[in-house]
Each structure stands twice: as C-alpha cells, then as structure tokens.
XYZ file of C-alpha atoms in Angstrom:
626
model
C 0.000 0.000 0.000
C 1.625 3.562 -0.878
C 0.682 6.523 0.391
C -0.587 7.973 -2.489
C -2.972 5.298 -3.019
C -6.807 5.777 -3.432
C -9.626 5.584 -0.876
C -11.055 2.697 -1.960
C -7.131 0.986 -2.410
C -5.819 1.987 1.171
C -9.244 0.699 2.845
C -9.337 -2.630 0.912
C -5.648 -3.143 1.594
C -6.173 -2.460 5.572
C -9.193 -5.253 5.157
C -6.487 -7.956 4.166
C -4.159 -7.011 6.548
C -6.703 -7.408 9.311
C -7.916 -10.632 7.690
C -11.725 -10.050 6.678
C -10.898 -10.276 3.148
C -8.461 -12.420 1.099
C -6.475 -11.179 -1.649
C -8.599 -13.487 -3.897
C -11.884 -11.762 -2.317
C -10.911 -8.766 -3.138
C -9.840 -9.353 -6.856
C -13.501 -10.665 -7.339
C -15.334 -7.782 -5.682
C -13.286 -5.184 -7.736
C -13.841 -6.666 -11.025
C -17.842 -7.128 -10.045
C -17.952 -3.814 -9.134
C -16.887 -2.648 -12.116
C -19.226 -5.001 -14.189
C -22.182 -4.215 -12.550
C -21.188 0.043 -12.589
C -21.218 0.004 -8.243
C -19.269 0.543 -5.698
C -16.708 -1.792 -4.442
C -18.774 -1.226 -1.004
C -21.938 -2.571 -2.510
C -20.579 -5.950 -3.944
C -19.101 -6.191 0.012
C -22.580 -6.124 1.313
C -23.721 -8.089 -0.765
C -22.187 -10.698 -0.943
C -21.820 -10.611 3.027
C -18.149 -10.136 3.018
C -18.023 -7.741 5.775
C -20.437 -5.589 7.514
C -20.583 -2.051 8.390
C -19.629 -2.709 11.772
C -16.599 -4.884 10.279
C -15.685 -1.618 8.184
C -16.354 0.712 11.133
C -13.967 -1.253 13.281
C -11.108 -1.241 10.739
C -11.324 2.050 9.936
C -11.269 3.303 13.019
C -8.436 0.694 14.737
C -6.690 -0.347 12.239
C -6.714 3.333 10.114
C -6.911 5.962 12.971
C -10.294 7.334 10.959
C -12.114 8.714 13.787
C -15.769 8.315 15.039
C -17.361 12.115 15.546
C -19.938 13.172 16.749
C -21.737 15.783 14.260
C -23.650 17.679 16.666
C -20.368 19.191 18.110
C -19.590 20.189 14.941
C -20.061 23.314 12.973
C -18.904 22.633 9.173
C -16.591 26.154 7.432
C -18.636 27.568 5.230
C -15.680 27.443 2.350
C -15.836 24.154 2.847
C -19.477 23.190 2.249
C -18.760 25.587 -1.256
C -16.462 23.281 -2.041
C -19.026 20.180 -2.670
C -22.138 21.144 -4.153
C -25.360 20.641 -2.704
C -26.353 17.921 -4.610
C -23.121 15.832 -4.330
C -23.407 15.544 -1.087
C -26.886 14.502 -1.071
C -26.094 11.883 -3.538
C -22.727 10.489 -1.722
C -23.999 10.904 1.713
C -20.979 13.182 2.555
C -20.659 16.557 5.012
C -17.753 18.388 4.357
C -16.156 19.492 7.632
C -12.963 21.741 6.663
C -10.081 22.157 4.682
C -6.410 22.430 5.110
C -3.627 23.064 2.477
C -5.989 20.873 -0.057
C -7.165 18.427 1.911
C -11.203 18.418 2.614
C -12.306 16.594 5.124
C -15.723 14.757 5.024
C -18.435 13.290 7.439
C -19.297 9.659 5.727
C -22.841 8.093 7.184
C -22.365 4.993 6.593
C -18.782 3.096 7.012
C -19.372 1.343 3.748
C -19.707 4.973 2.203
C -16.069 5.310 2.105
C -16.130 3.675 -1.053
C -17.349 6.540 -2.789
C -15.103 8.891 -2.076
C -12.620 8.673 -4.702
C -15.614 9.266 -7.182
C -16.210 12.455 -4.969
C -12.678 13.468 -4.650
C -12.609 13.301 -8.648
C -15.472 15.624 -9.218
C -14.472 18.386 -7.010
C -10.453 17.826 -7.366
C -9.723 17.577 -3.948
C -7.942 15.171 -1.555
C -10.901 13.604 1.123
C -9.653 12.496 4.225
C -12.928 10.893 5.838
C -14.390 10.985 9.517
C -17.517 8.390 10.344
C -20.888 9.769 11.784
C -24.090 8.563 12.113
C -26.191 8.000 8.967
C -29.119 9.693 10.248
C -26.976 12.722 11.321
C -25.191 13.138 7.797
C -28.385 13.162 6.403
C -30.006 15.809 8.333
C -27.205 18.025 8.455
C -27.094 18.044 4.606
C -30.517 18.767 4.387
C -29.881 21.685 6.827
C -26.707 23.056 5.896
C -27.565 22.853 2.080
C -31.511 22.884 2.193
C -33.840 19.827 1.927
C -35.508 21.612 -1.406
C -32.566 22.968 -3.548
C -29.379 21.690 -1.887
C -27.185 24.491 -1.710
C -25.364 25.594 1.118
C -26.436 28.900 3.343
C -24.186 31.649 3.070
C -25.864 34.214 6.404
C -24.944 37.381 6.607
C -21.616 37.556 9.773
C -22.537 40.824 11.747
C -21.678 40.889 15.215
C -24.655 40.961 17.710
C -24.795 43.986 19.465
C -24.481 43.460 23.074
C -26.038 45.724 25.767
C -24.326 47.804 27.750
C -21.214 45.349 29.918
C -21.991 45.737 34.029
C -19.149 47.546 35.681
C -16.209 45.335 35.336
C -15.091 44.039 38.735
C -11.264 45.182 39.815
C -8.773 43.011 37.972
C -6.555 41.015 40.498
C -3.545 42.674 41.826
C -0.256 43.277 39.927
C 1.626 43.122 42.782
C 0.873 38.962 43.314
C 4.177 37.492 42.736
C 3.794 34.453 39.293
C 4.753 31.779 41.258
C 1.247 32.985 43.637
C -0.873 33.785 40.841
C -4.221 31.857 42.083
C -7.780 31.779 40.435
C -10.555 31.644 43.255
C -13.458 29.722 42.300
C -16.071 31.936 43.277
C -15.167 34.836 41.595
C -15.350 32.824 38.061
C -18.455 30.999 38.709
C -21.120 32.576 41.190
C -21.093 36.001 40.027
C -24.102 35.662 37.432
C -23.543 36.716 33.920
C -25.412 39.911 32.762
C -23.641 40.695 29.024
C -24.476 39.139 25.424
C -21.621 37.448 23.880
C -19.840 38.584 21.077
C -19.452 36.646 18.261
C -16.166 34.098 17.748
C -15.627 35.171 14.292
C -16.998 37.222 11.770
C -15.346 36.070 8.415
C -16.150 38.164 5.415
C -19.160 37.995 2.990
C -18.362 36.228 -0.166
C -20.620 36.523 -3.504
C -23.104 33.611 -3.194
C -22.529 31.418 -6.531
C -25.883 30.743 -8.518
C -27.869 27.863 -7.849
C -26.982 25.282 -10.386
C -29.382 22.463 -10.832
C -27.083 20.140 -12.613
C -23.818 18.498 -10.841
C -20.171 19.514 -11.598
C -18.165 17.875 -14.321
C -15.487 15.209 -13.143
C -12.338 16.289 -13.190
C -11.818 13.517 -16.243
C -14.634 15.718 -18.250
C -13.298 18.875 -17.230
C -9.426 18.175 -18.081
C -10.747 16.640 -21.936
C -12.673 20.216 -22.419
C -11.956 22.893 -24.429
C -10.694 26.065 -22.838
C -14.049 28.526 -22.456
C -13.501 31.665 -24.193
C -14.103 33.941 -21.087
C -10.930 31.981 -19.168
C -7.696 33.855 -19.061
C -4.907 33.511 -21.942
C -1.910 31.667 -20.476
C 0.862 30.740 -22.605
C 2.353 27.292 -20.743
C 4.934 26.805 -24.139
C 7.636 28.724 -22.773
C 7.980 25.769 -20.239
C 9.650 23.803 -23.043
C 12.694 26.188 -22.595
C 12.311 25.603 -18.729
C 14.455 28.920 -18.193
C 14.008 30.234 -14.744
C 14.030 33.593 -15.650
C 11.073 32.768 -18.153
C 9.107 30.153 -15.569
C 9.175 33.186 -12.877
C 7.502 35.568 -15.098
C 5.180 32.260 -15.824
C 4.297 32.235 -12.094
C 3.875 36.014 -11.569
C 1.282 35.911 -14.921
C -0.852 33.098 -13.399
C -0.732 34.262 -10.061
C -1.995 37.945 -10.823
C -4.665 36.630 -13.481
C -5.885 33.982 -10.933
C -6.679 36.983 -8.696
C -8.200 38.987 -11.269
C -10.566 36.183 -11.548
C -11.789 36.044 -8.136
C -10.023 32.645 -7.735
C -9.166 31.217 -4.420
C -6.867 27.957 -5.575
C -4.762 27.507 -8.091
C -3.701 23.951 -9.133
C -1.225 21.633 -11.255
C -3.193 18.859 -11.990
C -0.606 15.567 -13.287
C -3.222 13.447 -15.374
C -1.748 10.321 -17.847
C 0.311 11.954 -20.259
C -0.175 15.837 -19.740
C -0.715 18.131 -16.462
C -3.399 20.878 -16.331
C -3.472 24.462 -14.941
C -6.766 24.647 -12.988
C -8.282 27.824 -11.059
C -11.093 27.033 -8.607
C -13.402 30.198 -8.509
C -16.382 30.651 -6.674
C -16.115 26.715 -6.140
C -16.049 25.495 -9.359
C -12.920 23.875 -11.223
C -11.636 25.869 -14.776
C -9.500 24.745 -17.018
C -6.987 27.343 -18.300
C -4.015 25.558 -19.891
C -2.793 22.397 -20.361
C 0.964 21.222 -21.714
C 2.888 17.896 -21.659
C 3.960 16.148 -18.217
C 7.030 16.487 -19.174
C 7.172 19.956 -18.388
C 5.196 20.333 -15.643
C 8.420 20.270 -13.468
C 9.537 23.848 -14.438
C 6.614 25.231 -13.664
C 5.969 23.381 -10.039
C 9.968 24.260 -9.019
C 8.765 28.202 -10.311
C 6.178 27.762 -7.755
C 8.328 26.561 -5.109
C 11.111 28.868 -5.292
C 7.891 31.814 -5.481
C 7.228 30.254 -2.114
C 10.796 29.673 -0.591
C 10.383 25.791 -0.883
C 12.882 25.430 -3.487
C 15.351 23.002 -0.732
C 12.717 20.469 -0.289
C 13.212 18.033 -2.786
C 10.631 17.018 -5.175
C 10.059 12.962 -3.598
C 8.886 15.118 -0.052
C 5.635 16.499 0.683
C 6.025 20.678 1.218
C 4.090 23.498 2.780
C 5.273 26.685 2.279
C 3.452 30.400 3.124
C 3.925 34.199 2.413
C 2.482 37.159 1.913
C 2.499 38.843 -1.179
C 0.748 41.956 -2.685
C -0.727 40.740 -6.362
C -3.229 42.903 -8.765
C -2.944 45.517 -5.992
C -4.209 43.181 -3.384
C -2.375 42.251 -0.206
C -2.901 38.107 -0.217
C -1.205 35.562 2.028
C -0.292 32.631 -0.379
C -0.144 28.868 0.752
C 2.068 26.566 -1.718
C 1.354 22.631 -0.802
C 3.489 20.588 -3.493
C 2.643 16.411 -3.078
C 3.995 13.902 -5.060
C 1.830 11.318 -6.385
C 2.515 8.519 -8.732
C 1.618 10.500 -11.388
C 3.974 13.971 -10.524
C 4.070 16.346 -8.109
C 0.664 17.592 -7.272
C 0.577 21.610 -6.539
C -2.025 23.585 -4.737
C -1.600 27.432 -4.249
C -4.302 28.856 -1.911
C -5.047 32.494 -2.069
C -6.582 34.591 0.800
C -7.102 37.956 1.978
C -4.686 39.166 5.085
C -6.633 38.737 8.136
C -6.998 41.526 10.580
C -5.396 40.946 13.914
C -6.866 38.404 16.283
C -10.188 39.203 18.557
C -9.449 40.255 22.268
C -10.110 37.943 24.953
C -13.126 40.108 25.594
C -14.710 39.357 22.578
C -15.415 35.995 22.597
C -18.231 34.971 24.271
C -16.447 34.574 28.075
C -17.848 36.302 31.053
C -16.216 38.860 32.244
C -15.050 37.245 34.874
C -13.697 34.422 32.841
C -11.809 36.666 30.559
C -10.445 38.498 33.493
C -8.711 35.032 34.509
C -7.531 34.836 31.318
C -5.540 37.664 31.088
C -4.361 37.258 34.667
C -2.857 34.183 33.537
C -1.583 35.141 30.249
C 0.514 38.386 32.316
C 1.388 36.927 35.116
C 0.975 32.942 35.217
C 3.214 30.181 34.583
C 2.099 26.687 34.110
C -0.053 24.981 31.411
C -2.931 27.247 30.099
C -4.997 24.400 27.906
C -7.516 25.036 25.600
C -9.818 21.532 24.764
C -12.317 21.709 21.906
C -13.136 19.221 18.941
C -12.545 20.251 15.308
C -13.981 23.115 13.879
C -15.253 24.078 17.663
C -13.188 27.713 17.371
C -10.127 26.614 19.698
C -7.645 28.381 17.055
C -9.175 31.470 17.607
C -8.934 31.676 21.294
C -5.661 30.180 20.885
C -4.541 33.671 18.740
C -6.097 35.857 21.265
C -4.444 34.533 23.949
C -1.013 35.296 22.063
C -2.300 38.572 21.147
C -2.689 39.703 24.361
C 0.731 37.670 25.637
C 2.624 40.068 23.153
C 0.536 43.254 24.417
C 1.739 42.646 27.529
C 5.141 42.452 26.403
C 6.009 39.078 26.798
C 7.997 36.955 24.635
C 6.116 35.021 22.760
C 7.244 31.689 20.475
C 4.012 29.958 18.647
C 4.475 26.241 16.993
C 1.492 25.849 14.256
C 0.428 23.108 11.672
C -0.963 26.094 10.146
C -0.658 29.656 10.609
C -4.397 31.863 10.525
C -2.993 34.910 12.087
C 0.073 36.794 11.436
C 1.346 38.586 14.876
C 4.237 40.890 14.442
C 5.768 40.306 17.789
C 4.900 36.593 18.216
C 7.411 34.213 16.916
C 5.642 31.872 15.139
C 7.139 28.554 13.117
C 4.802 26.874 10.871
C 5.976 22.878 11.075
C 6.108 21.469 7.500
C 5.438 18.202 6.910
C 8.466 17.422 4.574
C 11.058 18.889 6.879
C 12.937 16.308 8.902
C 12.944 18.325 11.691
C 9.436 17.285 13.700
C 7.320 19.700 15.350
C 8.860 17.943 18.762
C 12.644 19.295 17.646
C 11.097 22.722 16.657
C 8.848 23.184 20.264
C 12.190 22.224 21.878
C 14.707 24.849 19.898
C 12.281 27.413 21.193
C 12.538 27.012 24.747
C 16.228 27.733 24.414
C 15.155 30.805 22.868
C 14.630 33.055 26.183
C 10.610 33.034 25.366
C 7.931 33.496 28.665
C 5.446 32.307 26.998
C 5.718 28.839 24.922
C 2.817 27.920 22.880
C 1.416 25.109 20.799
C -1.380 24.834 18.602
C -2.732 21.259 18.658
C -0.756 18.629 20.893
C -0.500 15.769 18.759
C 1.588 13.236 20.550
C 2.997 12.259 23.849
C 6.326 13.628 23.057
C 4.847 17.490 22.592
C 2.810 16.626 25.676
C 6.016 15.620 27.587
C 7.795 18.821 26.149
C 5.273 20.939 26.902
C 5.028 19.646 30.471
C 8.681 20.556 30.590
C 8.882 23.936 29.969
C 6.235 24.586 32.218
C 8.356 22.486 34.699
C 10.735 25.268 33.990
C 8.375 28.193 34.913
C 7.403 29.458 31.839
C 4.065 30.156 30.497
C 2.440 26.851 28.134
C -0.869 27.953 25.735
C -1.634 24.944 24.347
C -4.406 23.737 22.678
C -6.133 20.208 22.474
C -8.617 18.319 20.471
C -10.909 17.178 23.073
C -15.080 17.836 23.841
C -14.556 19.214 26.937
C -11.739 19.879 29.786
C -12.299 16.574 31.692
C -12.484 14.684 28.520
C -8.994 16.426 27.223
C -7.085 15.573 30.185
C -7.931 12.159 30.557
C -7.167 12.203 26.859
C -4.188 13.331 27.403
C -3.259 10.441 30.118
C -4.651 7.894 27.966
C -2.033 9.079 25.296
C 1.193 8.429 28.187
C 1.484 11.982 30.198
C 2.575 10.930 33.316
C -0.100 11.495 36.006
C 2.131 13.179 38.588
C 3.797 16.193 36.238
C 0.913 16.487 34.555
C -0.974 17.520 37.393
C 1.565 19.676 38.567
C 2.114 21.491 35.044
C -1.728 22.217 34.622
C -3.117 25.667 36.111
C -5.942 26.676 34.406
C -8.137 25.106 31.736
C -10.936 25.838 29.037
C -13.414 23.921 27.150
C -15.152 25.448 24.119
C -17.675 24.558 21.547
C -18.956 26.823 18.975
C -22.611 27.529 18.538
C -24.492 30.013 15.670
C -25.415 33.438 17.082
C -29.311 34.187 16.544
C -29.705 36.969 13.982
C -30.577 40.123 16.262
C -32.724 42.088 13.485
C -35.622 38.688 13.313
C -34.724 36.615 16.822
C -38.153 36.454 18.229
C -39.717 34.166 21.224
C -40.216 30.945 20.291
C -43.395 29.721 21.915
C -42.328 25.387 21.041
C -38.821 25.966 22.358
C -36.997 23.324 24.250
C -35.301 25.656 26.141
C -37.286 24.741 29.870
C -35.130 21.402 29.122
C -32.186 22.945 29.215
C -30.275 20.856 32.235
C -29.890 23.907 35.331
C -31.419 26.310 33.548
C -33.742 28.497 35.620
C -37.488 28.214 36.227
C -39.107 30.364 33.385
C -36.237 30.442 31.050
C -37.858 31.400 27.351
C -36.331 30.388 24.443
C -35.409 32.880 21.368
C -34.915 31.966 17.503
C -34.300 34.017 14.556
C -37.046 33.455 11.668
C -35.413 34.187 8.525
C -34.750 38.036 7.256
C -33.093 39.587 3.936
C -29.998 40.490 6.820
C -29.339 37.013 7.608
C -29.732 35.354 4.118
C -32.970 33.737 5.313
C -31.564 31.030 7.411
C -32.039 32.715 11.229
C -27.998 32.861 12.049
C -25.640 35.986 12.063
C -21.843 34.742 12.918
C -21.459 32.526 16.013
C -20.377 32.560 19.372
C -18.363 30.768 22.145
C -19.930 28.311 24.900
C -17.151 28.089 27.334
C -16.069 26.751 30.858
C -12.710 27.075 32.594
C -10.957 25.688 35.397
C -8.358 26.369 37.809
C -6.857 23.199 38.899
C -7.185 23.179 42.615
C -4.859 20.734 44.440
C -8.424 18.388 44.803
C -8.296 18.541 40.877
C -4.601 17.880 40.474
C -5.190 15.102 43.036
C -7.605 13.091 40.829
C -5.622 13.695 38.143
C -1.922 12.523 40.114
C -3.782 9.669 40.805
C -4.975 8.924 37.381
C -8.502 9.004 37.970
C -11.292 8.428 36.115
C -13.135 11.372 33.786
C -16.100 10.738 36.500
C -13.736 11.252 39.034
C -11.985 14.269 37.253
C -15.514 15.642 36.636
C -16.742 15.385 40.303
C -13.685 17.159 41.328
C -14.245 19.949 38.904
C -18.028 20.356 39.987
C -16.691 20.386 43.481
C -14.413 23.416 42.437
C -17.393 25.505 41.285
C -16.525 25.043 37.589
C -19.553 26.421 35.551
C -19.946 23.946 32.586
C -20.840 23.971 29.056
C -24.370 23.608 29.640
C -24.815 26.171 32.105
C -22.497 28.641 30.148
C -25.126 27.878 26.818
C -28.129 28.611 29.123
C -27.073 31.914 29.903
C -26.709 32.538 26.521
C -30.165 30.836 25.517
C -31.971 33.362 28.272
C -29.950 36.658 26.742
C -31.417 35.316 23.116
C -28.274 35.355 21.490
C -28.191 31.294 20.792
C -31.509 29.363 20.407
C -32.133 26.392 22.671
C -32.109 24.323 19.493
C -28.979 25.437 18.663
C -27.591 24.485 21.943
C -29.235 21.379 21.658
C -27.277 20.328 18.170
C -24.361 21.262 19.807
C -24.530 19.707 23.761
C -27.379 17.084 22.804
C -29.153 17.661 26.139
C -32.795 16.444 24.535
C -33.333 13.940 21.969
C-alpha cells in the first residue's frame, strides 16, 4: 500500500491485513464492481463479506479514521462551497474543513467510504474521511444545504450587538508574585452573567454562486474540455525552454490573473500523459491551460522557489506560506506541493490578510472568565490548555491569547500546523510536513530561545505533551491547545495518550473547554413559543427560548456569525489530586463540579436566556434532549 494510493485501495488493503478479506476476495469484488457500474462497497454487502460494523472497526483501529460526533460540529462555510449541494446529497458526505488541499468529510455509513474517490474526482480535492451517524449526515445536509434545492447557506456575519457590559469588577492585583498567581473559584463561577456574547468570528461575505441544478463535471470531463472563451490567456509553451528567468515571469502571470478572476486555488493537476493548470473560482474547477507532463516540473519548481520551498526536494511532501501583494491586493499565499505517482501535485491557496486576532473580551467569556484569562496570560506560569473538537473555534482563542501575551510584552514563540494569524511580535514557526525536523525538535529549539510564553497549537503526541510539560516544569508560560469535547475529557485524553499522572498535574493551572454555537440573527430573533429551552439541564425556572425566523440580513436562514460556549478551570490541588492519581473522567468531573466550575451547559443557558443562541442550537451542539 503507498501513500498515495486511493480511498477505496488503502481501505481494501487495511481489510487484508486485518484478515476479513483475502487477496482473492478482493480481486472478485473489484472486477464485479466494475461489471455491474457500483461501488466496491456494494458488492461487500452483498455478498456478506463484511459488515458495516466490520468496516467501522477497521477504519477506526486499524486506520486511525475517527468516530465524531456531528452535533459538536459546525462545518466552514468554504468548505461546504467546495461540494455542491447535490453531491453531497447523492454520496452521503458533510464536508467538515479544509487544510492546504485536503477536505475533510463526514461519511454516514462506514461502507460509504467507497465513494469517495468518485467524490474526490469531481471536485479535485484530496478527502480524508471521519464516520458519523447516517441519520446525522443526512439531516445536516438537508440543513446546511436545504432539503428543497441543496445548496449551502451563506448568512450574513454581523456581530450581535451586546447591551451595555456591568461595571467590570477590579482586575486582580499586579503586585501577586507568578509563582502565587491563584484563580478563586467563586469569583469565576457565582457572580451571574449579565452581558451578550460577542461573536467568535466574523469572516467576510463572499458573492453567493448561482444555484446550479445540474452536478459539476469530473475532473476527467473537465481536463478533456476545451478552454471557455471567457478563461484567461496563459501561454504554458515557454515551459519547453524551462528557463528560470522565463518560468518566474510564468508564475507572476498566473498568479496575478488567478486573482483577477476572483479565484481562491490555483492547481497543477498531473493526469496520464499531460498536467493541467486549474483555477477554482467561486467553487467550481476551470480549465486554463494544459501542456505535456514532461514539463510540468519547471513550472511546479517556479512555484516553489515563489514560495521559498525550493530546498525540499521534489520525492517530499512541502508546505510553504507568504504574503504577497498581487493585482494591488495584499494576499497571504499557501504553496502545498505532493507527489503522487503520477507527478508532483501543486495547490496554491489564495486569501485575503486577516486583521489581527479578537481580544479575549470578545469571545463569548464572562467577564469574569476573561479576566482570569488575562491574569494568567501576564502573570501565570504553568499549562494554560484550551480543549475543543474540530472546527469548535479553539484556534481562535488560541490567537487571542497570544495577542494579548505580546501586548503585555512578553515573549512570545508559537508552533502551528498552520498559521491563521500573522502577529508581528509573536514568533511563530509553521511545522512542514516534509522537513525532517518534527514539530517535537522545533517546540524544543524554542525554549532555548529566552521566550515566557511557549505555545502550541494542537498537541499531537505524547512527546509534545512531555515537552510541553517541561517547559512549564521550567516556569514558563504553556498555551496549548487540544482536540478534546470538553476539559475533563482532554485531560484524561491526554493520560490515555502516556502523560505521566504526577507532572501532569503539577504542570496544569488553568483550563478551558469550548464549543462553537451560531449566534441568533438580532434584526428577526423572536420568542419561540415550542422551544426546548425549559429542558435545558440547570437552567432556571421560566427560562424562554429565542430563535431568529429568517430576514433579507441574515440570508434567510435565522444565524448571524457565532459565538463561544465556554467553561474554565483552575486546577485546585483536589483537581490535580484526581488527576496525580490517574482518575477516572467521573472522578476528574466530580472534582471539577466540586471546584465551582460552571460547565458547558450552564455557560449555553445563559446565553439561551440573553437570546443570542436558540435552545435548538444548543441542543445540536450539547445534545441535552433527543
């Protein structure tokens, strides 16, 4: 099995290796499947060869593909452009996010996972899948894109306008020592909550592509096309001389006419005997040039050395990013170059700078839990950990907490997988897959680097954990963040994956769990008479519930932007206790109660009886009522 396999290949190679299928088995099932026009997943079932649970199991043991649960999830709205509506009604797929080219996708059904390469062929994208439940795939197509017409919603982001904050309660003293820094209890969690939340992000309106009523081409149809005569002119025959001088005024041409165009992507397609020149705008795929393979190399090394890549050689995976001003626009460029058994694959993402990172204040805490925040970002030391599952807005508290680290004139050293803010006086090191040097090597280079603050965006193995546990060990400050549902849930994670028990406990100091919810549209949110919001677990006697109904400023669908549902911890010494002692999540959980954490329910309810989040919403998100 090689890495750049297909879907279907990789899968049905992990199915022999775990024994369910024979090599023999397998032979027959692909050449039935193509006889009969189905998938290889059908002829499986069929014949009773494996079951879903068979696939499920594999998939998740033997391939690492994870089990999710959708109703933590809130899909990026560039990514549901990216498969049209009725694709993923069709394939049963829910496109989460993408990174540097990579798209990953909700599959209902673990048989499902046969289809993707058909999938990843129409839209000309890499899938990586995730498994859900069937029933939850299916509805959140049919709400994402629309039961009737299948296209995705696009609402309006505009901040909701909060009332007027209470008067903010004295911050704690300056003059506590680091090493004394502590975070009472009661002043996080009793004092009630009187201000809306802002909203996590507010990403920028795009133009809303027309409603098509017929699927994309394949990339196979598109490729055999004829260039359309509104597509830019771009002469790929100077490649044949392959002189650099020649192949960088190449790469300046497509770059500035792919921007002109409105395009977001730019890619290098390798396909049989030729490679392609592909711009992605306004989520579909056009063809603008074609030449043969054999020159395709020029151009991807122009691309490379464009992006400062040109040291990684062409048999490694590379990830490269700058900024760049092109057609009079400021645009941070990402350059991913893969090789596949056909050439070197090359993606070039275009986007708009980003404005600096929202304050602390601005995301949906209470007062009083930004407050801690801040306290611990001046003057703490220890392990500052943020827990939230994918796409539940843990990168964006991540970059305010190292915006306000470098306001307060700290040093500041930032390890990323990918980088979403650019902060002038944060040191930040983007870890590239084809380097040898590991993200590990890179975290522990910085903290020779006379930084206070050490941070880490997604812990990924025991090694960063045991590094990061380290420097804290060494009294510096640790923001790190971690994929995990909750806090209780990310620590025990994190034992599960080897921290030892006793430093762990010692390195933690403050914690917070996060999951992202849609904001109700202020300009139509009205009382919803049906709401489940009385079943809200805690929530007070009386609480009403609030919905937006649909208006020309929220693009009909009810939501404007989204907000933060958060809970933080200090670890007491009870806390650390459980968690020196490797306790249970029960028995980290009790502990936390017992330290007058204010969970994610309660934090949601508050925001469910200010209207700014509907208890349905709440409900997709925290499941508290079937």
């Amino acid at each position: 099995m090689t890495e750049n396999s297909s879907i279907t290949d990789r899968v049905l190679d992990t199915l022999i290796g775990a024994g369910l299928l024979t090599a023999d088995q397998v032979a027959s099932v692909r050449a039935a499947a193509a006889q009969q026009g189905v998938s290889v997943g059908s002829v499986i079932a069929d014949r009773g060869l494996a079951s879903a649970l068979d696939i499920a199991s594999v998939l998740e043991q033997e391939m690492g593909i994870p089990q999710v649960d959708l109703t933590s999830y809130a899909p990026e709205e560039d990514a549901l452009a990216l498969v049209p509506g009725e694709l993923a009604g069709r394939f049963g797929v829910l496109p989460l996010f993408e990174i540097e080219g990579m798209l990953t996708v909700a599959v209902g059904d673990p048989l499902d996972v046969f289809l993707l390469d058909g999938v990843a062929e129409q839209i000309g994208l890499e899938l990586e899948p995730v498994l859900a439940g069937r029933e939850d795939v299916s509805a959140a197509v049919s709400h994402y894109y629309g039961a009737a017409d299948a296209q995705p919603q696009a609402p309006s982001p505009q901040s909701v306008e909060p009332p007027a904050p209470p008067p903010a309660a004295e911050p704690p003293s300056a003059a506590v020592p680091a090493e004394e820094l502590v975070f009472d209890a009661d002043d996080l969690f009793e004092a009630p909550v009187e201000e809306a939340a802002q909203p996590i992000e507010a990403p920028a309106p795009d133009e809303v592509a027309a409603t098509e009523t017929v699927p994309e081409p394949t990339v196979t149809e598109m490729v055999e096309a004829e260039v359309a005569d509104d597509t830019p002119s771009i002469d790929l025959d100077v490649l044949a001389v392959a002189d650099s001088g020649k192949v960088a005024v190449l790469v300046s041409e497509i770059l500035e006419k792919a921007v002109r165009r409105g395009s977001n992507r730019i890619h290098l397609l390798p396909y049989k005997d030729d490679f392609f020149l592909v711009f992605r705008t306004k989520g579909k795929l056009e063809k603008i040039g074609s030449a043969p393979l054999s020159m395709q190399s020029a151009l991807v090394e122009g691309f490379k050395a464009y992006a400062r890549l040109s040291s990684v050689p062409s048999s490694l995976p590379a990830l490269g990013r700058l900024r760049s001003r092109i057609a009079d626009k400021e645009l941070v460029l990402t350059v991913s170059a893969v090789p596949t058994v056909a050439g070197q694959r090359v993606v070039v993402q275009l986007a708009a700078v980003k404005p600096r990172p929202r304050a602390l204040g601005d995301l949906g805490l209470s007062d009083a839990e930004a407050r801690a925040l801040q306290a611990m970002v001046e003057r703490g030391r220890g392990m500052l950990l943020v827990c939230a599952p994918v796409a539940g807005g843990r990168s964006t508290t991540y970059y305010a907490l190292l915006d306000h680290a470098a306001q307060a004139g700290k040093t500041v050293y930032s390890l990323e997988r990918s980088v979403e803010y650019e902060i002038p006086a944060v040191a930040q090191v983007m870890v590239n897959p084809g380097s040898p040097v590991g993200a590990s090597s890179y975290f522990a280079a910085g903290m020779r680097q006379d930084t206070d603050v050490m941070a880490i965006d997604e812990i990924q193995s025991v090694e960063e954990v045991h590094l990061a546990i380290e420097a804290a060990g060494l009294g510096k400050l640790v923001i790190a963040t971690f994929p995990a549902g909750d806090i209780v849930s990310g620590v025990r994670r994190m034992l599960d994956l080897g921290a030892e028990p006793h430093s762990l406990a010692a390195a933690l100091t403050l914690a917070v769990g996060q999951r992202l919810v849609r904001a109700n549209c202020p300009e139509c949110a009205v009382e919803k008479v049906d709401s489940i919001a009385g079943r809200i677990p805690g929530a007070p006697k009386g609480i009403k519930g609030y919905a937006g109904v649909g208006c020309a400023s929220c693009g009909r669908g009810g939501f404007r932007g989204a907000t933060g549902v958060f809970e933080v911890l200090p670890f007491t010494e009870a806390v650390r206790s459980r968690i020196a002692r490797n306790g249970s999540a029960d028995e980290i959980a009790a502990a936390a109660k017992a330290a007058g954490m204010r969970p994610l329910m309660a934090s949601g309810a508050v925001k469910v009886a200010e209207g700014v989040v509907s208890a349905e919403e709440l409900n997709r998100v925290l499941r508290f009522a079937e």
